[in-house]
mmCIF file with all atom_site columns, C-alpha atoms in Angstrom:
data_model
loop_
_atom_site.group_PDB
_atom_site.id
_atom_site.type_symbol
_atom_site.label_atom_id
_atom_site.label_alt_id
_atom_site.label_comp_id
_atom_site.label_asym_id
_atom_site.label_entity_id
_atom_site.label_seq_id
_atom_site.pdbx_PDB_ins_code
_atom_site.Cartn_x
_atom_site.Cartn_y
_atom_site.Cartn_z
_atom_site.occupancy
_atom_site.B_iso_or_equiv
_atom_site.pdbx_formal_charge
_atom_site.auth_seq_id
_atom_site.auth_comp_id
_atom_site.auth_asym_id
_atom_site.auth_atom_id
_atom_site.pdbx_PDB_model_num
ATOM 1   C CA . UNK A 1 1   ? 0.000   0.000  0.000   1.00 53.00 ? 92  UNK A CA 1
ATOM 2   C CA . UNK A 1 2   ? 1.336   3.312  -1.066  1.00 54.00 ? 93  UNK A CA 1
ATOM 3   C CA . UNK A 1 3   ? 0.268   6.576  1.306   1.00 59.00 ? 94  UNK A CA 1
ATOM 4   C CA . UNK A 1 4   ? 1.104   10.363 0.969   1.00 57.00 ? 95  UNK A CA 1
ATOM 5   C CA . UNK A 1 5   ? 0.694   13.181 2.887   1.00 58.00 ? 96  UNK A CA 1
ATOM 6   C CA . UNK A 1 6   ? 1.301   15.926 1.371   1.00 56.00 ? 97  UNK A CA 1
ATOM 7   C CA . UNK A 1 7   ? 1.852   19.066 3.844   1.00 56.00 ? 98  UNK A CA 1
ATOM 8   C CA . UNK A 1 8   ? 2.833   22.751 2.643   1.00 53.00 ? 99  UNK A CA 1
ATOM 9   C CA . UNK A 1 9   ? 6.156   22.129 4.803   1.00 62.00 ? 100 UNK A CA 1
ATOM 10  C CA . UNK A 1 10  ? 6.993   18.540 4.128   1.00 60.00 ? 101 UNK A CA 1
ATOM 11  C CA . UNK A 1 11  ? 5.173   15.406 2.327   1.00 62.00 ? 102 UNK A CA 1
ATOM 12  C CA . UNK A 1 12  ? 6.078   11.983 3.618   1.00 65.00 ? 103 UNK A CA 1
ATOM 13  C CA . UNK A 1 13  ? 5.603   9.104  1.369   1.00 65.00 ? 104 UNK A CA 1
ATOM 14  C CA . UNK A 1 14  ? 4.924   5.475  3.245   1.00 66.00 ? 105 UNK A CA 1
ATOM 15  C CA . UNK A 1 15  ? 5.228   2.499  1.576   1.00 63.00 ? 106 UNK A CA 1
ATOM 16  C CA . UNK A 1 16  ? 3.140   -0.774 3.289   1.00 66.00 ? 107 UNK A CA 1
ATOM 17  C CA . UNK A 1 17  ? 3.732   -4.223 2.279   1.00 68.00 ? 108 UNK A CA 1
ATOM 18  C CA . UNK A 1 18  ? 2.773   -7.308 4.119   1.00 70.00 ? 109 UNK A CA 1
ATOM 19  C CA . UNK A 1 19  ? 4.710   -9.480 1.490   1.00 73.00 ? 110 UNK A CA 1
ATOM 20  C CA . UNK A 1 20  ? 8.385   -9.748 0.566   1.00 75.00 ? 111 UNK A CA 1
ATOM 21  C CA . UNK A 1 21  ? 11.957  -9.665 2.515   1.00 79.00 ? 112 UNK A CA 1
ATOM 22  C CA . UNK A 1 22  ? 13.552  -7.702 4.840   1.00 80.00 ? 113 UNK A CA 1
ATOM 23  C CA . UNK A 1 23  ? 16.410  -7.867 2.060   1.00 84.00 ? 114 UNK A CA 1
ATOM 24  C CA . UNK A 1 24  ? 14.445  -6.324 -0.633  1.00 82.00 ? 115 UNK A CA 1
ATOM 25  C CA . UNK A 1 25  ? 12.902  -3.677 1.331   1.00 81.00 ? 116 UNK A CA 1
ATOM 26  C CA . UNK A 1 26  ? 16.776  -2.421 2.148   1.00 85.00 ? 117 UNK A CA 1
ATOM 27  C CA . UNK A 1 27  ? 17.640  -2.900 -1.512  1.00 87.00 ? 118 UNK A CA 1
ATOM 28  C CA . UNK A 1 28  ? 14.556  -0.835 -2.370  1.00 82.00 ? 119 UNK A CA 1
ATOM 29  C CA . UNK A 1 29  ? 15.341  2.080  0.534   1.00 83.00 ? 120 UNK A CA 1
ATOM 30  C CA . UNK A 1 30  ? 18.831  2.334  -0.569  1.00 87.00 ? 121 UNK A CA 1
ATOM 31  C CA . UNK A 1 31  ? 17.966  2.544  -4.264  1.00 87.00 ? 122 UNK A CA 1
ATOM 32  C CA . UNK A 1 32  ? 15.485  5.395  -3.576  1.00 80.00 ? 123 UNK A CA 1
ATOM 33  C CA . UNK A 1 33  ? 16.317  6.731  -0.785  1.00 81.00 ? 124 UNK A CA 1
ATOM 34  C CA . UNK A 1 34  ? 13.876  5.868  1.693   1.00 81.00 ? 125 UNK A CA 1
ATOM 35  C CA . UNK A 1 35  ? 14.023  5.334  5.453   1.00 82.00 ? 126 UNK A CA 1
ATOM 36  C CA . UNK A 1 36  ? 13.240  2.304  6.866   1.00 84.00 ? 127 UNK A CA 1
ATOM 37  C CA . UNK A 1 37  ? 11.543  1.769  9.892   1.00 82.00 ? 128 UNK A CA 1
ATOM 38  C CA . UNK A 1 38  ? 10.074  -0.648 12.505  1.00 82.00 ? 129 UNK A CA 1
ATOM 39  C CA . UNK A 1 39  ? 6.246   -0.113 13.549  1.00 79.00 ? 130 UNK A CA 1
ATOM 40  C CA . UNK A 1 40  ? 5.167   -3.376 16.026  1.00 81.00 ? 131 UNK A CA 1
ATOM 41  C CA . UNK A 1 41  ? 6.293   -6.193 14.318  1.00 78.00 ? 132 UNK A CA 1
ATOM 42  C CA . UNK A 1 42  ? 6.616   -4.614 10.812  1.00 77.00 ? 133 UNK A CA 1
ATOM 43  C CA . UNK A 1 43  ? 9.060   -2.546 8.672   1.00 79.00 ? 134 UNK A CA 1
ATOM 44  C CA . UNK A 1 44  ? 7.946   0.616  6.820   1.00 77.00 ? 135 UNK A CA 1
ATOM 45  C CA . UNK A 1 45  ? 9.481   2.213  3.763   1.00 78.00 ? 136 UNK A CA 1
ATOM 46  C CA . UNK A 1 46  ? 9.247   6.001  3.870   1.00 79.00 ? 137 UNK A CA 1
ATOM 47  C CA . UNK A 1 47  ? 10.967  8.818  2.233   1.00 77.00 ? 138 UNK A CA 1
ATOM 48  C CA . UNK A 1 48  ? 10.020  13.130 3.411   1.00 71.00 ? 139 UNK A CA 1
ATOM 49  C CA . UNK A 1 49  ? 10.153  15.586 1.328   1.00 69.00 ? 140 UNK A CA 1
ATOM 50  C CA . UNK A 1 50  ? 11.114  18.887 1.638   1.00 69.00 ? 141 UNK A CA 1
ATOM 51  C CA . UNK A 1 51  ? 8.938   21.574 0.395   1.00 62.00 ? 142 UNK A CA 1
ATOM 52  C CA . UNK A 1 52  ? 11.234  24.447 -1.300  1.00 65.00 ? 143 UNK A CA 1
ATOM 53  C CA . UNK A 1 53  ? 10.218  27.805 -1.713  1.00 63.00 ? 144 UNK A CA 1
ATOM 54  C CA . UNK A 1 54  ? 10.437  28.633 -5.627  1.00 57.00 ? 145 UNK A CA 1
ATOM 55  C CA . UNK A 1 55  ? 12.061  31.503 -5.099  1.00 58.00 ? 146 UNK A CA 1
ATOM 56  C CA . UNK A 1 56  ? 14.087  32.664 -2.002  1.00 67.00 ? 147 UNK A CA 1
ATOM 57  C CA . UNK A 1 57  ? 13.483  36.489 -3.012  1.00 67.00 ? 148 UNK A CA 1
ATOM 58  C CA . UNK A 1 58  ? 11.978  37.841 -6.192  1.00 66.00 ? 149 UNK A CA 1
ATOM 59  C CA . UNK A 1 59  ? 14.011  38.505 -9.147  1.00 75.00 ? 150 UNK A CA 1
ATOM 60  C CA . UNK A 1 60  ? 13.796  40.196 -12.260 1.00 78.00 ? 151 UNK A CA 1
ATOM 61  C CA . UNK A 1 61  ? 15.721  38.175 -15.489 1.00 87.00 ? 152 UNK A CA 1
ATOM 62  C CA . UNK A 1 62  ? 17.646  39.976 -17.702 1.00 89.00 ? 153 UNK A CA 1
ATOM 63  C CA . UNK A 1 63  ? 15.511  41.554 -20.409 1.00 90.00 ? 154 UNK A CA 1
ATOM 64  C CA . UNK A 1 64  ? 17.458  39.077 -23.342 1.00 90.00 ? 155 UNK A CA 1
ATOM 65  C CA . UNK A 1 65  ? 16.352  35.936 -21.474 1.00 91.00 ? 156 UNK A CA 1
ATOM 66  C CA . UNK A 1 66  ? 12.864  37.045 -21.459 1.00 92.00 ? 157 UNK A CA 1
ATOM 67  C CA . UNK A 1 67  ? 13.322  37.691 -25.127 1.00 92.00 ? 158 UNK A CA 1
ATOM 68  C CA . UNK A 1 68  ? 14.553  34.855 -26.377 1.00 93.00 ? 159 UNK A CA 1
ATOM 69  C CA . UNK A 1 69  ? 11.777  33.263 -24.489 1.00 93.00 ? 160 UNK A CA 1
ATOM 70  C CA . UNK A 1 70  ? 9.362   35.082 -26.275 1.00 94.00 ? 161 UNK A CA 1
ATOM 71  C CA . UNK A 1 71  ? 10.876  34.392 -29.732 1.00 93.00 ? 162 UNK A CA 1
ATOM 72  C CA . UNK A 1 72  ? 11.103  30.806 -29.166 1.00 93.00 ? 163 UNK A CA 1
ATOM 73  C CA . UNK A 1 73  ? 7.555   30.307 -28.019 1.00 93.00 ? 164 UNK A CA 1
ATOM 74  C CA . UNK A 1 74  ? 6.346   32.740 -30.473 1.00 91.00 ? 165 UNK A CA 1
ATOM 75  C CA . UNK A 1 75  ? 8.502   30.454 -33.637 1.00 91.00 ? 166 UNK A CA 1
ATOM 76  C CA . UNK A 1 76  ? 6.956   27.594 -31.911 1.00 91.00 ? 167 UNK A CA 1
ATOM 77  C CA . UNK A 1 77  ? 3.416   28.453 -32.514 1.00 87.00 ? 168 UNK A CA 1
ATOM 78  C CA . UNK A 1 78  ? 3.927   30.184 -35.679 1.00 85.00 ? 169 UNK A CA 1
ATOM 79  C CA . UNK A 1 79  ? 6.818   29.592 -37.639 1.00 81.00 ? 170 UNK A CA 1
ATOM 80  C CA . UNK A 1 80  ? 7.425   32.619 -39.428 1.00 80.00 ? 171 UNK A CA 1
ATOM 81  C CA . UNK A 1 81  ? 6.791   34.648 -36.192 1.00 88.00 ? 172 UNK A CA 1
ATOM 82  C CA . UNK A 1 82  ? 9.010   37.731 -36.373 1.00 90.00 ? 173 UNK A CA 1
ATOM 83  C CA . UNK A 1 83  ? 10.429  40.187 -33.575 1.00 92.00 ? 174 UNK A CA 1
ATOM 84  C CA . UNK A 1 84  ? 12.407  43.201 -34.466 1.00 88.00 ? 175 UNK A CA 1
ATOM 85  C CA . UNK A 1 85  ? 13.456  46.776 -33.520 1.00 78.00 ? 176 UNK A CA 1
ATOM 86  C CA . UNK A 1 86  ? 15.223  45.913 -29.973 1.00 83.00 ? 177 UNK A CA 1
ATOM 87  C CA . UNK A 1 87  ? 17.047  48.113 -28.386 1.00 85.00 ? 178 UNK A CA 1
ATOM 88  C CA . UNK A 1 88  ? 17.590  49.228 -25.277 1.00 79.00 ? 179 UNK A CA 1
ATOM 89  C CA . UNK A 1 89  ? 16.550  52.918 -24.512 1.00 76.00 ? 180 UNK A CA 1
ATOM 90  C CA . UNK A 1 90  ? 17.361  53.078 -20.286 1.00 77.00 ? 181 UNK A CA 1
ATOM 91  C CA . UNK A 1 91  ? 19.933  51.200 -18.299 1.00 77.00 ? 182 UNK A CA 1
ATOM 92  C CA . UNK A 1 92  ? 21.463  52.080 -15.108 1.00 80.00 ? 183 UNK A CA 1
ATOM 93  C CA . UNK A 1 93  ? 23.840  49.550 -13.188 1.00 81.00 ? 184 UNK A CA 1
ATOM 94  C CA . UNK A 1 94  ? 20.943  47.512 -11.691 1.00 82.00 ? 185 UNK A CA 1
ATOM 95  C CA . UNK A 1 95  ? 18.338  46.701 -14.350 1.00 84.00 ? 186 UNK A CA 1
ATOM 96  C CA . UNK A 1 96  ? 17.283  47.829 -17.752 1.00 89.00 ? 187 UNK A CA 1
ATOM 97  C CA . UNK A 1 97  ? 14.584  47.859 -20.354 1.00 89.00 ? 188 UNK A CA 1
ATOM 98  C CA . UNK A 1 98  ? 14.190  46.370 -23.971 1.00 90.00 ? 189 UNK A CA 1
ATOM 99  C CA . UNK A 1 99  ? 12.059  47.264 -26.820 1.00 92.00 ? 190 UNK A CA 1
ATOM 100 C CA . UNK A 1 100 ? 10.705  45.560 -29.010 1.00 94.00 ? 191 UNK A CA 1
ATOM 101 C CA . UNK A 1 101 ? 8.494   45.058 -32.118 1.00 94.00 ? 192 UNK A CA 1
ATOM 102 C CA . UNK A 1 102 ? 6.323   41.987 -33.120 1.00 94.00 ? 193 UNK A CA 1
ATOM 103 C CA . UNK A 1 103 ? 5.501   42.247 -36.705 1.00 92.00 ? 194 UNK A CA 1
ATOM 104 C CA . UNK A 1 104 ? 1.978   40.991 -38.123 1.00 88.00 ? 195 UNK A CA 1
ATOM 105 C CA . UNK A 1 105 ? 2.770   40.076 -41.605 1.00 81.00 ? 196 UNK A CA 1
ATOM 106 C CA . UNK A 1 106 ? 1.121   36.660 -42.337 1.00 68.00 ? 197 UNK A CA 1
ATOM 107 C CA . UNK A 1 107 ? -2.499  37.429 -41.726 1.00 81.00 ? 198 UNK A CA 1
ATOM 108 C CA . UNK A 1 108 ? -3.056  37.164 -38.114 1.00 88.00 ? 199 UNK A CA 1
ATOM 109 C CA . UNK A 1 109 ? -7.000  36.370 -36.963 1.00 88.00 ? 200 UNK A CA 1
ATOM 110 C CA . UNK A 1 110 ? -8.451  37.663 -33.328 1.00 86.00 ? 201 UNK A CA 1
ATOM 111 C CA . UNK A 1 111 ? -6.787  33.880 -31.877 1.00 89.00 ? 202 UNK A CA 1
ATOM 112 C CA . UNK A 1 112 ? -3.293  34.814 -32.801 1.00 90.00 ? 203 UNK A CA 1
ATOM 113 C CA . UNK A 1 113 ? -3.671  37.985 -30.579 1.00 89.00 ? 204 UNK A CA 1
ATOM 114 C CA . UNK A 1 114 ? -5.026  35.820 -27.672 1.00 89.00 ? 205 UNK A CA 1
ATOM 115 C CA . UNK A 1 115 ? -1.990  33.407 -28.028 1.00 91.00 ? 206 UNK A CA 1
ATOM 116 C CA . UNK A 1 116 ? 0.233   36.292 -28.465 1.00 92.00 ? 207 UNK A CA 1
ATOM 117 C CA . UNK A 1 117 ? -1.260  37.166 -24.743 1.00 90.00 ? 208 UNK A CA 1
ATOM 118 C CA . UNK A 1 118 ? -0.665  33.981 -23.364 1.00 91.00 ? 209 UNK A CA 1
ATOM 119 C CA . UNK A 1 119 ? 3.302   34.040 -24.142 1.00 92.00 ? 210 UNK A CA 1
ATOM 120 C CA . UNK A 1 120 ? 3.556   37.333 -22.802 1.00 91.00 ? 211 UNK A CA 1
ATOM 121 C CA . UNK A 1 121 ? 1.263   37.035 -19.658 1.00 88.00 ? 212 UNK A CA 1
ATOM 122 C CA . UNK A 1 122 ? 3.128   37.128 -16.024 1.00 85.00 ? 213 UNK A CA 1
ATOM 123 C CA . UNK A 1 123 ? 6.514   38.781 -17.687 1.00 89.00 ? 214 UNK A CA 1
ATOM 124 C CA . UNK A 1 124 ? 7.512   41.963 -16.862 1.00 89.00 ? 215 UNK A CA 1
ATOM 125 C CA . UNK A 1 125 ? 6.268   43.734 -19.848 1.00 91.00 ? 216 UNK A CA 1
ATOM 126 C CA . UNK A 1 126 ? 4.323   46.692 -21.346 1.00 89.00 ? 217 UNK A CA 1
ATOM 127 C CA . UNK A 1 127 ? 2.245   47.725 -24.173 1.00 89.00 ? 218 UNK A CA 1
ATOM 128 C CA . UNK A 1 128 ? 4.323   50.543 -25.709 1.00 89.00 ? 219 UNK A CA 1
ATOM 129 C CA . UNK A 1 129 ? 1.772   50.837 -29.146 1.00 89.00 ? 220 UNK A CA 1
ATOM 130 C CA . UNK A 1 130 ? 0.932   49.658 -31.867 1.00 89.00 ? 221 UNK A CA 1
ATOM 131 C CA . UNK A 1 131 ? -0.566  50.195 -35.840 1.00 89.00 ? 222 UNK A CA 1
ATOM 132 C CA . UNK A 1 132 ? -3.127  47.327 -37.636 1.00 88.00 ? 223 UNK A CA 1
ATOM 133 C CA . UNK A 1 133 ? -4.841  46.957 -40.409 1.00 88.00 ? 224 UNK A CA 1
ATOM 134 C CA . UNK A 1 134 ? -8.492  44.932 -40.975 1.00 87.00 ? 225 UNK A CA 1
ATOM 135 C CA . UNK A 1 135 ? -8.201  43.150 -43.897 1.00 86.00 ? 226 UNK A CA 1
ATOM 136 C CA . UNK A 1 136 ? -12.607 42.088 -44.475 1.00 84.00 ? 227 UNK A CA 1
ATOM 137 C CA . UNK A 1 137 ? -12.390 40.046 -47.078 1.00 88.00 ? 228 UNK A CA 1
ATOM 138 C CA . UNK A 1 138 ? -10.582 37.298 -44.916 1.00 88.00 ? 229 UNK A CA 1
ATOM 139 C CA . UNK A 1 139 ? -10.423 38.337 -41.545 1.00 87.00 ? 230 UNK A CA 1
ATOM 140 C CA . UNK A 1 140 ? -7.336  38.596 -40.649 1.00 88.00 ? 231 UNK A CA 1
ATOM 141 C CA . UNK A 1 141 ? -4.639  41.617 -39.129 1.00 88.00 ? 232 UNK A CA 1
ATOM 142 C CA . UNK A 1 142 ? -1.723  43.232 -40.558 1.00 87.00 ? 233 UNK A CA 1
ATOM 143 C CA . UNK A 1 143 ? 0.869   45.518 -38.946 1.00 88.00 ? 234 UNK A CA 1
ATOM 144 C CA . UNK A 1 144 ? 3.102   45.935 -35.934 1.00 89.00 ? 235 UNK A CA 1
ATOM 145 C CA . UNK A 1 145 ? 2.953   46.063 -32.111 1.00 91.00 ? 236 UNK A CA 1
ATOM 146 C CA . UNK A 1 146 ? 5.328   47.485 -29.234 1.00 91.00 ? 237 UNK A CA 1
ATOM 147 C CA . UNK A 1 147 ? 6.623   46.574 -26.356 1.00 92.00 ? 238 UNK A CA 1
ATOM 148 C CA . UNK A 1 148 ? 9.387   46.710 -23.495 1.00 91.00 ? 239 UNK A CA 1
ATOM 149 C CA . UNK A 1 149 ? 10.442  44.540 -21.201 1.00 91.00 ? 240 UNK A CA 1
ATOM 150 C CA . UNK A 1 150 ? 11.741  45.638 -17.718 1.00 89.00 ? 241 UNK A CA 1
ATOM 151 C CA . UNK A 1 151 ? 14.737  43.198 -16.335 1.00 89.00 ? 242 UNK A CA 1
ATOM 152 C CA . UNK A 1 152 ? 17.984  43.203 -14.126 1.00 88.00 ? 243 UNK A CA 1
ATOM 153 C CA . UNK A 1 153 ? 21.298  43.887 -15.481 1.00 83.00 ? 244 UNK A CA 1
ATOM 154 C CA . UNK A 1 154 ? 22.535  41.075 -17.817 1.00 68.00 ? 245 UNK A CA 1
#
């Protein structure tokens, strides 16, 4: 029988068999690293976890690693996807920010634009502006859009 607690400090993971050798439970423990121990007149397998934080402190990434994210998840849904004009306009010794242009030359519909969203949601970056055009007769978007991306010092 296999039993977990899970905890927001620790989880514990106990292992319960009523068949087998003492011999393969150590093999087991020592392969995965799991504790044995004696409860009455049986041995337990278990192995605690220690929950991490994620992050120790918050951070900001350098603006080129946020990026380069965005270019490979953007080439990954569209192939042709195409990000130009970066520079970077203000920098001081502890962070900086990065423009940037996405250009909207293939036809985009109203779903690209939600994707688009969805890459760029929870980073550290602004709408700067941007300049579409409607094409009716297939529904789709042409044009470009701005942004900048706040970040540490690379």
């Amino acid at each position: 029988m296999l039993t977990i607690d899970l905890d927001a400090k620790i989880s514990r993971i106990t292992l319960k068999s009523n068949d087998g050798s003492y011999a393969e439970l150590e093999a087991f423990s020592k392969k995965y690293q799991y504790i044995i121990q004696k409860v009455k007149d049986k041995y337990i397998a278990i192995s605690q976890i220690k929950h991490s934080p994620i992050l120790a402190e918050a951070v900001l990434v350098p603006p080129d690693s946020t990026l380069v994210y965005i270019e490979e998840s953007g080439k990954d849904w569209l192939p042709n996807f195409n990000i130009t004009n970066t520079s970077k306009p203000v920098s001081n010794q502890f962070w900086e920010e990065m423009t940037f242009s996405v250009n909207i030359a293939d036809g985009w519909t109203k779903h690209d634009f939600d994707t688009l969203g969805t890459i760029l949601n929870i980073h550290p970056i602004g709408f700067l502006n941007g300049k579409l055009a409607f094409n009716q007769n297939n529904n789709t978007y042409n044009g470009k859009l701005s942004f900048v991306i706040y970040g540490a010092k690379g």
